[in-house]
Coordinates of C-alpha atoms in Angstrom, one line a residue:
X1 CA 81.1 114.0 118.8
X2 CA 84.4 114.1 116.8
X3 CA 82.7 115.9 113.9
X4 CA 79.3 117.3 113.0
X5 CA 79.2 114.9 110.0
X6 CA 80.8 111.8 111.5
X7 CA 80.1 109.4 108.6
X8 CA 81.9 109.9 105.3
X9 CA 81.5 108.0 102.0
X10 CA 84.6 107.5 99.9
X11 CA 84.9 106.7 96.2
X12 CA 84.2 103.0 96.8
X13 CA 81.0 103.7 98.7
X14 CA 82.5 102.4 101.9
X15 CA 81.6 104.4 105.0
X16 CA 84.2 105.6 107.5
X17 CA 83.8 107.4 110.8
X18 CA 85.9 109.6 113.0
X19 CA 85.5 107.9 116.4
X20 CA 87.8 109.6 118.8
X21 CA 88.2 113.1 120.2
X22 CA 91.8 114.1 120.2
X23 CA 91.6 114.6 124.0
X24 CA 90.6 111.0 124.4
X25 CA 94.2 109.8 123.7
X26 CA 96.6 111.9 125.8
X27 CA 99.2 109.4 126.9
X28 CA 102.6 109.4 125.2
X29 CA 104.5 106.2 124.2
X30 CA 108.1 105.8 123.4
X31 CA 108.9 104.0 120.2
X32 CA 112.0 102.0 119.6
X33 CA 113.8 100.1 116.8
X34 CA 111.6 97.1 117.7
X35 CA 108.3 99.0 117.4
X36 CA 106.1 97.6 114.6
X37 CA 105.0 99.9 111.8
X38 CA 101.5 98.6 112.3
X39 CA 99.5 96.9 115.0
X40 CA 96.5 95.0 113.8
X41 CA 93.8 94.4 116.5
X42 CA 91.8 91.3 115.6
X43 CA 92.8 87.9 114.2
X44 CA 89.8 87.0 112.1
X45 CA 89.9 86.9 108.3
X46 CA 89.8 90.7 108.0
X47 CA 92.7 91.3 110.4
X48 CA 94.7 88.4 109.0
X49 CA 94.2 89.6 105.4
X50 CA 95.2 93.1 106.3
X51 CA 98.3 91.9 108.1
X52 CA 99.3 89.8 105.1
X53 CA 98.9 92.6 102.6
X54 CA 100.8 95.1 104.8
X55 CA 103.6 92.6 105.5
X56 CA 103.9 91.9 101.8
X57 CA 104.5 95.6 101.3
X58 CA 107.5 95.5 103.6
X59 CA 106.0 96.9 106.8
X60 CA 106.7 95.4 110.2
X61 CA 103.4 94.1 111.3
X62 CA 102.2 92.6 114.6
X63 CA 98.7 91.2 115.0
X64 CA 97.0 90.9 118.4
X65 CA 94.1 88.4 118.8
X66 CA 92.2 88.2 122.1
X67 CA 91.4 84.5 121.7
X68 CA 92.9 82.1 119.0
X69 CA 93.3 83.1 115.4
X70 CA 90.0 82.8 113.5
X71 CA 88.2 81.7 116.7
X72 CA 85.4 84.2 116.4
X73 CA 82.9 84.9 113.6
X74 CA 85.4 83.6 111.0
X75 CA 85.3 80.1 112.5
X76 CA 81.5 79.8 112.2
X77 CA 81.1 81.5 108.9
X78 CA 79.5 79.6 106.1
X79 CA 81.8 81.0 103.5
X80 CA 79.3 82.2 100.9
X81 CA 80.6 84.7 98.4
X82 CA 77.2 85.9 97.4
X83 CA 76.7 89.6 96.6
X84 CA 73.7 88.9 94.4
X85 CA 72.0 86.6 96.8
X86 CA 72.6 89.0 99.7
X87 CA 71.4 92.1 97.7
X88 CA 69.2 94.3 99.8
X89 CA 66.8 97.1 99.0
X90 CA 67.7 100.8 99.6
X91 CA 70.6 103.1 98.9
X92 CA 72.9 101.4 101.4
X93 CA 72.0 98.0 99.9
X94 CA 73.1 99.2 96.5
X95 CA 76.4 100.5 97.8
X96 CA 77.0 97.3 99.6
X97 CA 76.1 95.3 96.4
X98 CA 78.7 97.2 94.3
X99 CA 81.4 96.7 96.9
X100 CA 80.5 93.0 97.2
X101 CA 80.5 92.5 93.4
X102 CA 84.0 94.2 93.2
X103 CA 85.3 91.9 96.0
X104 CA 83.7 88.8 94.4
X105 CA 85.6 89.6 91.1
X106 CA 88.8 89.7 93.1
X107 CA 88.3 86.4 94.8
X108 CA 89.7 83.9 92.1
X109 CA 93.0 85.8 91.9
X110 CA 93.1 86.3 95.7
X111 CA 92.5 82.6 96.4
X112 CA 95.1 81.6 93.9
X113 CA 97.7 84.0 95.3
X114 CA 96.9 82.9 98.9
X115 CA 97.2 79.2 97.9
X116 CA 100.6 79.8 96.5
X117 CA 101.8 82.0 99.4
X118 CA 100.6 79.4 102.0
X119 CA 101.3 76.2 100.2
X120 CA 97.7 75.1 100.8
X121 CA 95.5 74.3 97.8
X122 CA 92.6 76.7 97.2
X123 CA 89.2 75.7 98.5
X124 CA 87.3 78.2 96.4
X125 CA 84.2 76.8 94.7
X126 CA 82.3 78.4 91.8
X127 CA 79.2 76.2 91.5
X128 CA 76.6 78.9 91.9
X129 CA 73.6 79.3 94.2
X130 CA 70.0 78.2 94.1
X131 CA 67.4 80.3 96.0
X132 CA 64.4 78.0 96.6
X133 CA 60.8 78.2 97.9
X134 CA 58.7 75.6 99.6
X135 CA 55.2 76.9 99.3
X136 CA 53.1 79.5 97.6
X137 CA 53.9 82.4 99.9
X138 CA 57.6 81.8 99.7
X139 CA 57.3 81.4 95.9
X140 CA 55.6 84.8 95.7
X141 CA 58.3 86.4 97.8
X142 CA 61.0 84.7 95.6
X143 CA 59.4 86.1 92.5
X144 CA 59.8 89.6 94.0
X145 CA 63.4 88.9 94.8
X146 CA 64.0 87.7 91.3
X147 CA 62.5 90.9 89.8
X148 CA 64.6 93.0 92.1
X149 CA 67.8 91.3 91.0
X150 CA 66.8 91.5 87.3
X151 CA 66.2 95.2 87.7
X152 CA 69.8 95.5 89.1
X153 CA 71.2 93.7 86.0
X154 CA 72.4 90.8 88.0
X155 CA 73.0 87.3 86.5
X156 CA 69.9 85.5 87.6
X157 CA 67.3 83.0 86.1
X158 CA 64.0 81.7 87.1
X159 CA 63.8 77.8 87.2
X160 CA 60.8 75.5 87.3
X161 CA 60.9 72.9 90.1
X162 CA 61.8 70.2 87.5
X163 CA 64.7 72.3 86.2
X164 CA 66.0 72.9 89.7
X165 CA 65.8 69.2 90.5
X166 CA 67.8 68.3 87.3
X167 CA 70.6 70.5 88.7
X168 CA 70.2 69.3 92.3
X169 CA 68.4 65.9 92.5
X170 CA 68.5 66.0 96.3
X171 CA 65.9 68.7 96.3
X172 CA 62.4 67.7 97.5
X173 CA 59.8 67.0 94.9
X174 CA 57.5 69.4 96.7
X175 CA 59.7 72.4 95.7
X176 CA 57.6 75.3 94.4
X177 CA 60.1 77.6 92.7
X178 CA 63.8 78.2 92.3
X179 CA 66.1 81.0 91.2
X180 CA 69.6 80.3 89.9
X181 CA 72.5 82.6 90.5
X182 CA 75.3 80.8 88.5
X183 CA 78.0 83.4 89.2
X184 CA 78.1 82.9 93.0
X185 CA 81.0 81.3 94.8
X186 CA 81.9 79.9 98.2
X187 CA 85.0 79.2 100.1
X188 CA 85.9 77.2 103.2
X189 CA 86.5 79.8 105.9
X190 CA 88.7 77.5 108.0
X191 CA 91.0 77.0 105.0
X192 CA 91.0 80.8 104.5
X193 CA 91.9 81.5 108.1
X194 CA 94.7 78.9 108.3
X195 CA 96.1 79.9 104.9
X196 CA 96.1 83.6 105.8
X197 CA 97.9 82.9 109.0
X198 CA 100.6 81.0 107.2
X199 CA 100.9 83.5 104.4
X200 CA 101.1 86.4 106.9
X201 CA 103.8 84.8 108.9
X202 CA 105.8 83.9 105.8
X203 CA 105.6 87.5 104.8
X204 CA 107.1 88.5 108.1
X205 CA 104.1 89.4 110.3
X206 CA 104.1 88.5 114.0
X207 CA 100.8 86.9 115.1
X208 CA 100.1 86.9 118.8
X209 CA 97.1 85.0 120.3
X210 CA 95.6 85.5 123.8
X211 CA 96.4 89.2 123.8
X212 CA 93.3 91.4 124.6
X213 CA 93.4 95.1 123.7
X214 CA 91.5 97.5 125.9
X215 CA 92.2 100.9 124.3
X216 CA 94.1 103.0 121.9
X217 CA 97.0 105.3 122.8
X218 CA 98.3 108.3 120.9
X219 CA 101.1 110.9 120.9
X220 CA 101.8 114.0 118.9
X221 CA 98.5 114.1 117.1
X222 CA 98.5 110.5 115.9
X223 CA 97.8 107.0 117.2
X224 CA 100.9 105.5 118.7
X225 CA 99.9 102.2 120.0
X226 CA 97.4 100.3 122.2
X227 CA 96.7 99.5 125.9
X228 CA 96.4 95.9 126.8
X229 CA 93.9 94.4 129.2
X230 CA 96.7 93.7 131.7
X231 CA 97.5 97.4 131.8
X232 CA 100.6 97.3 129.7
X233 CA 101.1 99.2 126.4
X234 CA 102.5 98.4 123.0
X235 CA 103.8 101.2 120.7
X236 CA 103.2 101.2 116.9
X237 CA 103.4 103.6 114.0
X238 CA 99.8 102.9 113.1
X239 CA 96.9 100.8 114.3
X240 CA 94.3 98.9 112.3
X241 CA 91.2 97.9 114.3
X242 CA 89.7 94.7 112.9
X243 CA 88.2 93.5 116.1
X244 CA 84.8 92.5 114.7
X245 CA 81.9 92.6 117.3
X246 CA 84.3 93.8 119.9
X247 CA 85.4 96.9 117.9
X248 CA 83.0 99.3 119.8
X249 CA 85.1 98.9 122.9
X250 CA 87.9 100.8 121.2
X251 CA 85.9 103.8 120.1
X252 CA 82.5 105.3 119.4
X253 CA 81.9 103.1 116.4
X254 CA 78.4 101.8 115.8
X255 CA 79.1 98.0 115.8
X256 CA 77.1 95.5 117.8
X257 CA 77.2 91.7 118.1
X258 CA 74.6 89.8 116.1
X259 CA 74.5 86.1 117.1
X260 CA 74.4 83.4 114.6
X261 CA 74.1 79.6 115.3
X262 CA 75.3 77.1 112.7
X263 CA 75.8 73.4 112.3
X264 CA 78.6 71.6 110.4
X265 CA 77.3 68.3 108.9
X266 CA 79.3 65.5 107.2
X267 CA 78.2 63.0 104.6
X268 CA 80.1 59.7 105.4
X269 CA 79.6 58.8 101.7
X270 CA 81.6 61.8 100.7
X271 CA 80.7 64.8 98.5
X272 CA 77.8 64.7 96.0
X273 CA 74.6 65.4 97.9
X274 CA 74.7 69.0 96.7
X275 CA 77.0 70.9 94.4
X276 CA 75.5 74.4 94.7
X277 CA 74.7 76.5 97.7
X278 CA 71.0 76.2 98.5
X279 CA 69.4 79.2 100.2
X280 CA 65.9 79.1 101.6
X281 CA 63.7 81.1 104.0
X282 CA 65.3 80.6 107.4
X283 CA 68.7 79.4 106.3
X284 CA 71.1 77.9 103.8
X285 CA 73.2 74.8 103.0
X286 CA 76.7 75.3 101.8
X287 CA 78.6 72.3 100.4
X288 CA 82.3 71.8 101.0
X289 CA 84.6 69.8 98.6
X290 CA 85.2 67.2 101.3
X291 CA 81.6 66.1 101.9
X292 CA 80.8 68.5 104.7
X293 CA 77.9 71.0 104.7
X294 CA 77.5 74.2 106.7
X295 CA 73.9 74.6 107.8
X296 CA 73.0 78.0 109.1
X297 CA 72.3 80.4 110.4
X298 CA 70.2 82.2 113.0
X299 CA 70.1 86.0 113.3
X300 CA 69.7 86.9 117.0
X301 CA 70.1 90.2 118.9
X302 CA 71.3 88.8 122.2
X303 CA 74.5 90.8 122.9
X304 CA 77.6 88.9 123.6
X305 CA 75.8 85.5 124.1
X306 CA 77.6 82.6 122.3
X307 CA 75.5 79.7 123.7
X308 CA 74.2 77.1 121.4
X309 CA 70.5 76.3 121.8
X310 CA 68.4 73.2 120.9
X311 CA 65.6 75.3 119.5
X312 CA 67.8 77.1 117.0
X313 CA 69.3 73.9 115.8
X314 CA 65.9 72.2 115.5
X315 CA 64.7 75.1 113.4
X316 CA 67.6 74.9 111.1
X317 CA 67.3 71.2 110.5
X318 CA 63.5 71.4 110.1
X319 CA 63.7 74.1 107.4
X320 CA 66.6 72.4 105.6
X321 CA 65.0 68.9 105.6
X322 CA 61.8 70.2 104.0
X323 CA 63.9 71.1 100.9
X324 CA 66.7 68.6 101.1
X325 CA 65.3 65.5 102.9
X326 CA 68.6 63.6 102.9
X327 CA 70.1 66.3 105.2
X328 CA 68.6 64.2 108.1
X329 CA 71.0 61.4 107.2
X330 CA 74.1 63.5 107.6
X331 CA 76.3 63.2 110.6
X332 CA 76.4 66.2 113.0
X333 CA 80.1 67.0 113.3
X334 CA 79.9 70.4 115.1
X335 CA 77.5 73.0 116.4
X336 CA 78.6 76.5 117.2
X337 CA 77.6 80.1 117.6
X338 CA 79.4 83.3 116.6
X339 CA 79.0 87.0 116.8
X340 CA 78.8 89.0 113.6
X341 CA 79.8 92.7 113.7
X342 CA 76.6 94.5 112.7
X343 CA 76.1 98.2 111.9
X344 CA 72.8 100.1 111.7
X345 CA 72.6 100.0 107.9
X346 CA 74.7 96.8 107.4
X347 CA 77.5 98.8 105.7
X348 CA 81.1 98.1 106.9
X349 CA 83.2 100.7 108.6
X350 CA 86.5 100.8 106.6
X351 CA 88.9 103.6 106.4
X352 CA 90.8 106.3 108.4
X353 CA 89.7 107.3 111.8
X354 CA 90.0 110.6 113.6
X355 CA 93.8 110.3 114.3
X356 CA 96.5 109.9 111.8
X357 CA 97.6 106.3 111.6
X358 CA 94.3 104.9 112.8
X359 CA 92.3 102.7 110.4
X360 CA 89.0 100.9 111.0
X361 CA 88.2 97.6 109.3
X362 CA 85.0 96.3 111.0
X363 CA 81.2 96.1 110.8
X364 CA 81.1 93.5 107.9
X365 CA 78.1 91.8 109.4
X366 CA 77.2 88.8 107.1
X367 CA 79.7 89.7 104.4
X368 CA 83.1 89.4 106.1
X369 CA 84.4 86.5 104.0
X370 CA 83.1 88.0 100.8
X371 CA 84.7 91.4 101.5
X372 CA 88.1 90.1 102.7
X373 CA 90.1 90.9 99.5
X374 CA 88.7 94.4 99.0
X375 CA 88.9 95.3 102.7
X376 CA 92.6 94.3 102.8
X377 CA 93.3 96.6 99.8
X378 CA 91.4 99.5 101.3
X379 CA 93.3 99.1 104.6
X380 CA 96.6 99.1 102.7
X381 CA 95.6 102.2 100.7
X382 CA 94.5 104.0 103.9
X383 CA 98.0 103.5 105.2
X384 CA 99.6 104.7 101.9
X385 CA 100.5 101.1 100.9
X386 CA 98.3 100.7 97.9
X387 CA 100.8 98.6 96.0
X388 CA 102.2 101.3 93.7

């Protein structure tokens, strides 16, 4: 092991880990005037946001993505910015909640800045979330979730079924209970990915698709680049690993793939079926401004399996239609599966690694979209580019 106490907690509550022994990186690379200051490994929203922030600060940045930009978990994310709805019990859950709340506060300014930088209007929504129950057992569980969030001081309110249906008339009359979280937001992840790519390029970052990284290289006690799957190498002053579920291949970091299947539905009549995110036992419905709805998502421990299965989609539709019957009238536009980067305690791995110039930005599990603004800032700070 690199250290006897490999996990560290910094001032924000984000966990970091030393993942490489110094002997693991013996090869030397020659730098040149064309060598980027930073190589970012991974072209999802986390890697793209880090590349944008670093390029804004005047660094020469090259991003390497093994597939297409935003083609992994970012593409199939629902886009919920829901720290209160995602709150979990335990010490790690409380740390993650505080980080999520901080990032949620940053989202309006982040989205506005990104819209200006990319020339693409923001698709951030601030309509809130409803957590709903279908039967007595779910209602009892939801009462406990309500009390837990009230104890944490979160903005949350208990609603009678009639009150919930006044807010969202599409909800089924058999609804047993609802909890309102009016401060929750959502964003279209595909807008986010595309806007980040445009903004990063405009800031000077080089974004390369179809380039797979197989390892890290170092020289003179610091990371000095990466090895590519074709056997070649690229030099860099620093390396940011934002490779999502594939991050563990680049070091002893406890990140594993957690499969999620999702459906993208479209209302031919346009928006209006739902205004708020609706969360229920077994899934959620997330409305978009254009009349589309993300219906998801399964949580499956199946390794690097990205197949879409009929049983999973049937289950999502069955659960959703029991609460929003009109969902069965929507058109199926897309079905997909993605791999979330999960860690043992669901905390992200963000911060410096064992070698100077190595920074990790991975393990965001279900909260990658939510934590994008704060992660990009933490990466910049780790490289001494905190905006001062």
